[in-house]
C-alpha positions as protocol buffer text, in pm:
chain_id: "A"
residue {
  index: 1
  type: MET
  ca { x: 1078 y: 1985 z: -631 }
}
residue {
  index: 2
  type: THR
  ca { x: 1282 y: 2288 z: -492 }
}
residue {
  index: 3
  type: LYS
  ca { x: 1487 y: 2289 z: -183 }
}
residue {
  index: 4
  type: GLU
  ca { x: 1237 y: 2522 z: -40 }
}
residue {
  index: 5
  type: GLU
  ca { x: 962 y: 2218 z: -65 }
}
residue {
  index: 6
  type: CYS
  ca { x: 1205 y: 1994 z: 116 }
}
residue {
  index: 7
  type: PHE
  ca { x: 1419 y: 1947 z: 466 }
}
residue {
  index: 8
  type: TYR
  ca { x: 1780 y: 1849 z: 457 }
}
residue {
  index: 9
  type: LEU
  ca { x: 1837 y: 1485 z: 563 }
}
residue {
  index: 10
  type: GLY
  ca { x: 2190 y: 1435 z: 549 }
}
residue {
  index: 11
  type: LYS
  ca { x: 2545 y: 1413 z: 342 }
}
residue {
  index: 12
  type: VAL
  ca { x: 2685 y: 1144 z: 187 }
}
residue {
  index: 13
  type: VAL
  ca { x: 3038 y: 1124 z: 361 }
}
residue {
  index: 14
  type: SER
  ca { x: 3218 y: 811 z: 262 }
}
residue {
  index: 15
  type: LYS
  ca { x: 3220 y: 485 z: 31 }
}
residue {
  index: 16
  type: PHE
  ca { x: 3139 y: 169 z: 219 }
}
residue {
  index: 17
  type: SER
  ca { x: 3206 y: -100 z: -20 }
}
residue {
  index: 18
  type: PHE
  ca { x: 3333 y: -185 z: -352 }
}
residue {
  index: 19
  type: LYS
  ca { x: 3000 y: -249 z: -488 }
}
residue {
  index: 20
  type: GLY
  ca { x: 2881 y: 141 z: -467 }
}
residue {
  index: 21
  type: GLU
  ca { x: 2724 y: 149 z: -91 }
}
residue {
  index: 22
  type: VAL
  ca { x: 2785 y: 511 z: 60 }
}
residue {
  index: 23
  type: LEU
  ca { x: 2743 y: 599 z: 441 }
}
residue {
  index: 24
  type: ILE
  ca { x: 2539 y: 892 z: 499 }
}
residue {
  index: 25
  type: LYS
  ca { x: 2565 y: 1145 z: 801 }
}
residue {
  index: 26
  type: LEU
  ca { x: 2193 y: 1212 z: 911 }
}
residue {
  index: 27
  type: ASP
  ca { x: 2084 y: 1546 z: 1045 }
}
residue {
  index: 28
  type: THR
  ca { x: 1810 y: 1388 z: 1259 }
}
residue {
  index: 29
  type: ASP
  ca { x: 1755 y: 1301 z: 1614 }
}
residue {
  index: 30
  type: ASP
  ca { x: 1576 y: 992 z: 1497 }
}
residue {
  index: 31
  type: PRO
  ca { x: 1779 y: 817 z: 1279 }
}
residue {
  index: 32
  type: GLU
  ca { x: 1587 y: 488 z: 1262 }
}
residue {
  index: 33
  type: SER
  ca { x: 1290 y: 646 z: 1111 }
}
residue {
  index: 34
  type: PHE
  ca { x: 1473 y: 711 z: 782 }
}
residue {
  index: 35
  type: VAL
  ca { x: 1574 y: 317 z: 753 }
}
residue {
  index: 36
  type: GLY
  ca { x: 1366 y: 177 z: 426 }
}
residue {
  index: 37
  type: MET
  ca { x: 1298 y: 496 z: 281 }
}
residue {
  index: 38
  type: GLU
  ca { x: 1220 y: 433 z: -99 }
}
residue {
  index: 39
  type: SER
  ca { x: 1404 y: 772 z: -246 }
}
residue {
  index: 40
  type: VAL
  ca { x: 1553 y: 1066 z: -159 }
}
residue {
  index: 41
  type: PHE
  ca { x: 1690 y: 1371 z: -349 }
}
residue {
  index: 42
  type: VAL
  ca { x: 2012 y: 1446 z: -386 }
}
residue {
  index: 43
  type: ASP
  ca { x: 2165 y: 1779 z: -454 }
}
residue {
  index: 44
  type: TYR
  ca { x: 2343 y: 1710 z: -782 }
}
residue {
  index: 45
  type: ASN
  ca { x: 2498 y: 2019 z: -968 }
}
residue {
  index: 46
  type: ASN
  ca { x: 2232 y: 2242 z: -790 }
}
residue {
  index: 47
  type: ASN
  ca { x: 1944 y: 2014 z: -920 }
}
residue {
  index: 48
  type: LEU
  ca { x: 1783 y: 1802 z: -664 }
}
residue {
  index: 49
  type: VAL
  ca { x: 1774 y: 1470 z: -844 }
}
residue {
  index: 50
  type: PRO
  ca { x: 1579 y: 1130 z: -744 }
}
residue {
  index: 51
  type: PHE
  ca { x: 1767 y: 907 z: -654 }
}
residue {
  index: 52
  type: PHE
  ca { x: 1598 y: 521 z: -555 }
}
residue {
  index: 53
  type: LEU
  ca { x: 1737 y: 304 z: -274 }
}
residue {
  index: 54
  type: GLU
  ca { x: 1779 y: -58 z: -325 }
}
residue {
  index: 55
  type: ARG
  ca { x: 1852 y: -104 z: 63 }
}
residue {
  index: 56
  type: SER
  ca { x: 1917 y: 66 z: 380 }
}
residue {
  index: 57
  type: LYS
  ca { x: 2064 y: 8 z: 719 }
}
residue {
  index: 58
  type: LEU
  ca { x: 2194 y: 193 z: 1017 }
}
residue {
  index: 59
  type: HIS
  ca { x: 2569 y: 175 z: 1075 }
}
residue {
  index: 60
  type: LYS
  ca { x: 2668 y: 246 z: 1405 }
}
residue {
  index: 61
  type: SER
  ca { x: 2457 y: 524 z: 1513 }
}
residue {
  index: 62
  type: ASP
  ca { x: 2387 y: 773 z: 1325 }
}
residue {
  index: 63
  type: LEU
  ca { x: 2528 y: 698 z: 979 }
}
residue {
  index: 64
  type: LEU
  ca { x: 2259 y: 500 z: 746 }
}
residue {
  index: 65
  type: ARG
  ca { x: 2451 y: 291 z: 499 }
}
residue {
  index: 66
  type: VAL
  ca { x: 2258 y: 289 z: 152 }
}
residue {
  index: 67
  type: LYS
  ca { x: 2273 y: 116 z: -163 }
}
residue {
  index: 68
  type: PHE
  ca { x: 2112 y: 323 z: -440 }
}
residue {
  index: 69
  type: GLU
  ca { x: 1999 y: 205 z: -760 }
}
residue {
  index: 70
  type: ASP
  ca { x: 2231 y: 217 z: -1041 }
}
residue {
  index: 71
  type: ILE
  ca { x: 2507 y: 303 z: -828 }
}
residue {
  index: 72
  type: ASP
  ca { x: 2719 y: -43 z: -854 }
}
residue {
  index: 73
  type: THR
  ca { x: 3081 y: 64 z: -858 }
}
residue {
  index: 74
  type: GLU
  ca { x: 3342 y: 258 z: -637 }
}
residue {
  index: 75
  type: GLU
  ca { x: 3333 y: 542 z: -883 }
}
residue {
  index: 76
  type: ASP
  ca { x: 2959 y: 574 z: -908 }
}
residue {
  index: 77
  type: ALA
  ca { x: 2989 y: 613 z: -542 }
}
residue {
  index: 78
  type: ASP
  ca { x: 3304 y: 867 z: -577 }
}
residue {
  index: 79
  type: ASP
  ca { x: 3045 y: 1100 z: -794 }
}
residue {
  index: 80
  type: LEU
  ca { x: 2798 y: 1138 z: -483 }
}
residue {
  index: 81
  type: MET
  ca { x: 3071 y: 1236 z: -193 }
}
residue {
  index: 82
  type: LYS
  ca { x: 3006 y: 1511 z: -62 }
}
residue {
  index: 83
  type: THR
  ca { x: 2658 y: 1563 z: -198 }
}
residue {
  index: 84
  type: LYS
  ca { x: 2346 y: 1674 z: -7 }
}
residue {
  index: 85
  type: LEU
  ca { x: 2016 y: 1457 z: 46 }
}
residue {
  index: 86
  type: TYR
  ca { x: 1680 y: 1630 z: 71 }
}
residue {
  index: 87
  type: LEU
  ca { x: 1321 y: 1464 z: 140 }
}
residue {
  index: 88
  type: PRO
  ca { x: 988 y: 1633 z: 101 }
}
residue {
  index: 89
  type: LEU
  ca { x: 851 y: 1844 z: 415 }
}
residue {
  index: 90
  type: SER
  ca { x: 546 y: 1620 z: 382 }
}
residue {
  index: 91
  type: LEU
  ca { x: 729 y: 1380 z: 520 }
}
residue {
  index: 92
  type: LEU
  ca { x: 831 y: 1529 z: 803 }
}
residue {
  index: 93
  type: PRO
  ca { x: 617 y: 1397 z: 1116 }
}
residue {
  index: 94
  type: ASP
  ca { x: 378 y: 1649 z: 1293 }
}
residue {
  index: 95
  type: LEU
  ca { x: 571 y: 1822 z: 1616 }
}
residue {
  index: 96
  type: GLU
  ca { x: 335 y: 1886 z: 1933 }
}
residue {
  index: 97
  type: GLY
  ca { x: 357 y: 2129 z: 2221 }
}
residue {
  index: 98
  type: ASN
  ca { x: 644 y: 2349 z: 2229 }
}
residue {
  index: 99
  type: GLN
  ca { x: 867 y: 2168 z: 1966 }
}
residue {
  index: 100
  type: PHE
  ca { x: 888 y: 2287 z: 1641 }
}
residue {
  index: 101
  type: TYR
  ca { x: 1109 y: 2274 z: 1300 }
}
residue {
  index: 102
  type: PHE
  ca { x: 1351 y: 2535 z: 1211 }
}
residue {
  index: 103
  type: HIS
  ca { x: 1175 y: 2608 z: 885 }
}
residue {
  index: 104
  type: GLU
  ca { x: 814 y: 2619 z: 1054 }
}
residue {
  index: 105
  type: ILE
  ca { x: 854 y: 2914 z: 1252 }
}
residue {
  index: 106
  type: ILE
  ca { x: 972 y: 3193 z: 989 }
}
residue {
  index: 107
  type: GLY
  ca { x: 738 y: 3450 z: 1023 }
}
residue {
  index: 108
  type: PHE
  ca { x: 582 y: 3376 z: 1363 }
}
residue {
  index: 109
  type: THR
  ca { x: 567 y: 3672 z: 1607 }
}
residue {
  index: 110
  type: MET
  ca { x: 793 y: 3668 z: 1912 }
}
residue {
  index: 111
  type: ILE
  ca { x: 626 y: 3770 z: 2239 }
}
residue {
  index: 112
  type: ASP
  ca { x: 860 y: 3808 z: 2559 }
}
residue {
  index: 113
  type: THR
  ca { x: 653 y: 3794 z: 2879 }
}
residue {
  index: 114
  type: ASN
  ca { x: 875 y: 4125 z: 2986 }
}
residue {
  index: 115
  type: PHE
  ca { x: 922 y: 4308 z: 2700 }
}
residue {
  index: 116
  type: GLY
  ca { x: 581 y: 4261 z: 2493 }
}
residue {
  index: 117
  type: GLU
  ca { x: 633 y: 4212 z: 2136 }
}
residue {
  index: 118
  type: VAL
  ca { x: 1001 y: 4155 z: 1989 }
}
residue {
  index: 119
  type: GLY
  ca { x: 914 y: 4121 z: 1646 }
}
residue {
  index: 120
  type: ILE
  ca { x: 907 y: 3853 z: 1336 }
}
residue {
  index: 121
  type: ILE
  ca { x: 1159 y: 3559 z: 1307 }
}
residue {
  index: 122
  type: LYS
  ca { x: 1309 y: 3567 z: 1012 }
}
residue {
  index: 123
  type: GLY
  ca { x: 1525 y: 3286 z: 1057 }
}
residue {
  index: 124
  type: VAL
  ca { x: 1733 y: 3067 z: 1284 }
}
residue {
  index: 125
  type: ASN
  ca { x: 2121 y: 3080 z: 1316 }
}
residue {
  index: 126
  type: ASP
  ca { x: 2222 y: 2723 z: 1383 }
}
residue {
  index: 127
  type: THR
  ca { x: 2606 y: 2767 z: 1298 }
}
residue {
  index: 128
  type: THR
  ca { x: 2679 y: 2893 z: 1640 }
}
residue {
  index: 129
  type: ALA
  ca { x: 2721 y: 2672 z: 1944 }
}
residue {
  index: 130
  type: GLN
  ca { x: 2370 y: 2757 z: 2040 }
}
residue {
  index: 131
  type: SER
  ca { x: 2093 y: 2830 z: 1799 }
}
residue {
  index: 132
  type: LEU
  ca { x: 1949 y: 3161 z: 1793 }
}
residue {
  index: 133
  type: PHE
  ca { x: 1641 y: 3304 z: 1694 }
}
residue {
  index: 134
  type: GLU
  ca { x: 1685 y: 3597 z: 1417 }
}
residue {
  index: 135
  type: VAL
  ca { x: 1419 y: 3823 z: 1492 }
}
residue {
  index: 136
  type: ASP
  ca { x: 1326 y: 4137 z: 1304 }
}
residue {
  index: 137
  type: ASN
  ca { x: 1201 y: 4470 z: 1518 }
}
residue {
  index: 138
  type: ASN
  ca { x: 1151 y: 4702 z: 1253 }
}
residue {
  index: 139
  type: GLY
  ca { x: 1483 y: 4668 z: 1074 }
}
residue {
  index: 140
  type: THR
  ca { x: 1683 y: 4601 z: 1364 }
}
residue {
  index: 141
  type: GLU
  ca { x: 1803 y: 4216 z: 1400 }
}
residue {
  index: 142
  type: ILE
  ca { x: 1759 y: 4067 z: 1757 }
}
residue {
  index: 143
  type: LEU
  ca { x: 1928 y: 3744 z: 1847 }
}
residue {
  index: 144
  type: ILE
  ca { x: 1767 y: 3556 z: 2114 }
}
residue {
  index: 145
  type: PRO
  ca { x: 1893 y: 3206 z: 2234 }
}
residue {
  index: 146
  type: MET
  ca { x: 1694 y: 2921 z: 2109 }
}
residue {
  index: 147
  type: ASN
  ca { x: 1684 y: 2804 z: 2492 }
}
residue {
  index: 148
  type: ASP
  ca { x: 1399 y: 2547 z: 2646 }
}
residue {
  index: 149
  type: GLU
  ca { x: 1406 y: 2752 z: 2930 }
}
residue {
  index: 150
  type: PHE
  ca { x: 1319 y: 3078 z: 2724 }
}
residue {
  index: 151
  type: ILE
  ca { x: 1043 y: 2946 z: 2539 }
}
residue {
  index: 152
  type: ILE
  ca { x: 682 y: 2956 z: 2719 }
}
residue {
  index: 153
  type: LYS
  ca { x: 452 y: 2873 z: 2453 }
}
residue {
  index: 154
  type: LEU
  ca { x: 431 y: 2788 z: 2080 }
}
residue {
  index: 155
  type: ASP
  ca { x: 101 y: 2906 z: 1921 }
}
residue {
  index: 156
  type: ARG
  ca { x: 110 y: 2719 z: 1591 }
}
residue {
  index: 157
  type: ASP
  ca { x: -301 y: 2842 z: 1556 }
}
residue {
  index: 158
  type: THR
  ca { x: -209 y: 3256 z: 1581 }
}
residue {
  index: 159
  type: LYS
  ca { x: 179 y: 3194 z: 1469 }
}
residue {
  index: 160
  type: THR
  ca { x: 312 y: 3341 z: 1811 }
}
residue {
  index: 161
  type: ILE
  ca { x: 598 y: 3224 z: 2010 }
}
residue {
  index: 162
  type: TYR
  ca { x: 597 y: 3331 z: 2400 }
}
residue {
  index: 163
  type: VAL
  ca { x: 937 y: 3375 z: 2570 }
}
residue {
  index: 164
  type: THR
  ca { x: 1077 y: 3499 z: 2874 }
}
residue {
  index: 165
  type: THR
  ca { x: 1428 y: 3642 z: 2781 }
}
residue {
  index: 166
  type: PRO
  ca { x: 1686 y: 3760 z: 3054 }
}
residue {
  index: 167
  type: GLU
  ca { x: 1627 y: 4095 z: 3169 }
}
residue {
  index: 168
  type: GLY
  ca { x: 1811 y: 4361 z: 2940 }
}
residue {
  index: 169
  type: LEU
  ca { x: 1865 y: 4082 z: 2654 }
}
residue {
  index: 170
  type: ILE
  ca { x: 1635 y: 4283 z: 2374 }
}
residue {
  index: 171
  type: GLU
  ca { x: 1739 y: 4626 z: 2494 }
}
residue {
  index: 172
  type: LEU
  ca { x: 2114 y: 4550 z: 2380 }
}
residue {
  index: 173
  type: TYR
  ca { x: 2007 y: 4546 z: 2057 }
}
residue {
  index: 174
  type: LEU
  ca { x: 1752 y: 4823 z: 2056 }
}
residue {
  index: 175
  type: ASN
  ca { x: 1990 y: 5069 z: 2287 }
}
residue {
  index: 176
  type: PRO
  ca { x: 2337 y: 5013 z: 2215 }
}
residue {
  index: 177
  type: SER
  ca { x: 2558 y: 5236 z: 2428 }
}
């Protein structure tokens, strides 16, 4: 299993008990759907290693309290601190309408109602305050805010996203003065 075949689930952020339990900060809007998992992949020394869960339950709002098999002491749990957790893409629930996963739209064509074809989506930058589409327009990168008001339609069949961006936004990238 490679990272490309998985999605990022969250990160081990702290120990919970002296019996090896840990707290995982989940990267999801729906933490309840991950209670009761049987296993996860842990990014351990740049390898995805399967870990099996004895039990898990929500702790506060977005933390998952987990007891892994064979992690029975504080020292064992120390070894997992700050590791990232992944699950296979096949476990992601299907989204409908204009909802999408970031990895799903890579390679989609973006069409703006005013400008026309903007280019091909090469990635998503989610390190800024607002996530951005990274669109390649014949070698020029165009950054489009990922704003629900801009997204008109997502067509999975034709791999196209239709948007309406503020007037002049795309031209700023193509005609810098």
